[in-house]
Every structure is written in structure tokens, then in C-alpha cells.
Amino acid sequence: MSDISIVEEATSIAKARPSKRQSGLGYDTRPNAPWGLQRISTAATVSGSAKAMDYTYSYASGGLGQGADIYIVDTGIYTQHNAFGGRASVVWSHNNDTTDSDGHGTHVAGTAAGDVLGVASNANIFGVKALDSGGGGWSSNVIAGIDYIIQSHDARKANTPENNTHFIGSVISMSLASSGPVQAINLAIQAAIHAGIHTVVAAGNDHSDACNSSPASSGGLRGGAITVGSIGMNAHVSSFSNYGDCVDVYAPGEDVISAWIGGRDMVNSLSGTSMATPHVTGIVACAMQGNATLAGDPGLMKEWVRMMGLGVSTGGDGDGGVVVANNGVKGGSGGGGGGDGMIGL
């Protein structure tokens, strides 16, 4: 018929999307990322050099934690680092010194919420300096820091002049460990969770039962915190990582590149459950966006984090494997280029 130009099978059409969104996949991607960001946003195998910055980070929402408050309980934060884009501040210090002379807190903050380097790249970053320049400290300072966070969260949640009108919730990130269980720390974390604050903690680096130290023992089957162990690029549990019933999920913790002290563009590569923890912190901050139910319920968030995780076999006989943290995006390419106890990293 002269009125018909062509005959073609119908196909689905969607509105034009930004160029960074891969057509038909339903998620955004960001290049030039550390390997850990690809690991938490794909179900595929990740391979390549851990030192390279040529991996792809995939995420479901471009908001990337905007409106979420992340409290980094650590050695402080080098807030002038370019990775933070003016979003970072140190709001509490056990000794009134707000600088990070150790670098550990800056590295953790970079993975949790740094530009390019981090998971929740639009979240607010608040440093709570409970550890000293050598990376150690006292349980009393950690507890005092948590108490400050609860008060800050309550103030921002309420309709006060200090409140951010775009505030959606708070998450505490604790990359530290004690030599044994500290009941006072676990009770402080329980209070934070009761106040509606999501709490993500490191499993520890002794290759032993995570239930034997705090704050790790406040998670898993023992409590409401989310305790994070470490895996390498091969998704096997790191040789140093603690394990057991107190661990909820595992995340990238070997050769993790993140922000560092000494210059606005400085980066460093570190390993430990300290590095794994902020990956999950960032996932929680992003998950709060657009989901008021998750944002206000740490218990449901913990269930969601475990539900989104990927079951990975560790290769041992009769071993059921581990749960590897995932942000809900399963696609993407796998290639790449009590007492006053002493606290330590």
C-alpha cells in the first residue's frame, strides 16, 4: 500500500535519560571508581588490579545519599580534601582538636561518601573524633561521641533552627575495635539504634570470633548494629577478618583506595575491616533516600542490607559461604582494570 512506508515490530520506548545511564539497564553508572565500588554494585566477578581506578560504580538513584547524615567515629577527618566537596566537618572531638593527624578517619570518610572514591557521594559527612592521632583511645570517648550523635540526630530530626529541611536520617560508621567486649559501648549503640540511627561497625582484624570485641558484638545475631567483615577482590573472606555469628555482611576491605591526609588530592591504599565498613555505611545512606520506612527503622534496614547481599561460596568443604554487601544493583560488567577499655583500629 502506498500509504505504508515500513513495517516494523513494536518496541518499548522510555523518555530520554542522561548519557551516564546505560540504556535499558535501569541504573546509573560512574567510571574511574575503586574496585570496591564495583564489587558492591554488581553480581558479576570483579577482576583486575586493586590499585587501578578504572572500575565502574553502578547505582539505582542519582541522589547518592543526599540528605543523609553520616557520622564517622574515628580519628577525625581532613575536611579540606577535594573528595568531600565542602560536605565534611568535624563536629565533636574528645580533646577539642578537630584535625586528623592519623589519616584513618579521612580514609573511612572517603569510602563512605567521597566524590569519585565513595558510595554515598552526596551525603553530609560529620567527623566525631573519638580516637587520637595514633589511632587509639578510650571507650569513654567513644561512648561520649555516640551520645553527641544521638543529641545531634534528635535536633536535626526535630523542627529546630539547626534542622536541615532535607534531612532524611542518620548513620553511624565505626571502624574501630576493642580487645574484648565492652558492654558500655554496646549499650550506647543500642541507645543510638533505639533513637532511629543506623549503626554500621567493623568486625575487627584478629581472624577470630567477632563476638569477642566491641562494637562488633553489637551486630549479627547479638544486636541491631550491622557488623561488617572484609573480603578481597576474589570475594573470599580476608585472612585478617573476624567472622562468626556477630557478622552480618562482608564488603571490600583489601587494597582499598580512598582519601588521605597531607594534601587535597592525596589518596592511600589500606586494608582492614575498617575499610569494609564504610562501603556498607554508604549503602545504608543511599538506601534511605526515597524510602521513609527504611530510613526510620534500623531493624528493617539491617534486614534489607542482608537481603540485598549476594551469597558467595568461600570454597570450603561444607561451607555455606558468606553474604557480600550489595547496593541492590546486580548488573554491570565484572571486569576492570563497662570499664574504660582501650580502643584501637
PDB file of C-alpha atoms in Angstrom, residues 2 19 40 89 98 108 136 143 145 150 155 168 175 189 196 201 206 211 254 292 297 305 307 317 319 324 329:
ATOM      1  CA  SER A   2       1.324   3.402  -0.940  1.00  0.00           C
ATOM      2  CA  SER A  19      24.047   9.913  28.953  1.00  0.00           C
ATOM      3  CA  ILE A  40      29.166  -3.705  45.866  1.00  0.00           C
ATOM      4  CA  SER A  89      33.000  18.868  59.030  1.00  0.00           C
ATOM      5  CA  THR A  98      39.460  18.597  65.092  1.00  0.00           C
ATOM      6  CA  VAL A 108      36.969   5.836  56.032  1.00  0.00           C
ATOM      7  CA  GLY A 136      43.859   4.573  69.777  1.00  0.00           C
ATOM      8  CA  ILE A 143      30.535   6.493  74.256  1.00  0.00           C
ATOM      9  CA  GLY A 145      30.831  10.606  70.875  1.00  0.00           C
ATOM     10  CA  ILE A 150      22.112  10.913  69.385  1.00  0.00           C
ATOM     11  CA  ALA A 155      17.908  18.035  66.933  1.00  0.00           C
ATOM     12  CA  ILE A 168      16.319  12.051  55.805  1.00  0.00           C
ATOM     13  CA  SER A 175      35.761   1.401  62.105  1.00  0.00           C
ATOM     14  CA  ILE A 189      24.984   1.646  70.254  1.00  0.00           C
ATOM     15  CA  GLY A 196      16.447   5.578  64.952  1.00  0.00           C
ATOM     16  CA  VAL A 201      30.543  -1.329  62.711  1.00  0.00           C
ATOM     17  CA  ASP A 206      42.144 -10.638  64.512  1.00  0.00           C
ATOM     18  CA  CYS A 211      31.589 -11.575  69.170  1.00  0.00           C
ATOM     19  CA  GLU A 254      41.685  -5.225  50.824  1.00  0.00           C
ATOM     20  CA  ALA A 292      10.977   6.732  54.605  1.00  0.00           C
ATOM     21  CA  ASP A 297      13.778   1.820  61.038  1.00  0.00           C
ATOM     22  CA  VAL A 305      21.120  -4.969  53.748  1.00  0.00           C
ATOM     23  CA  MET A 307      18.515  -9.391  51.825  1.00  0.00           C
ATOM     24  CA  ASP A 317      34.005 -28.152  52.191  1.00  0.00           C
ATOM     25  CA  ASP A 319      30.841 -24.134  53.847  1.00  0.00           C
ATOM     26  CA  VAL A 324      28.650  -9.966  50.337  1.00  0.00           C
ATOM     27  CA  VAL A 329      22.182  -3.262  41.644  1.00  0.00           C
TER      28      VAL A 329
END
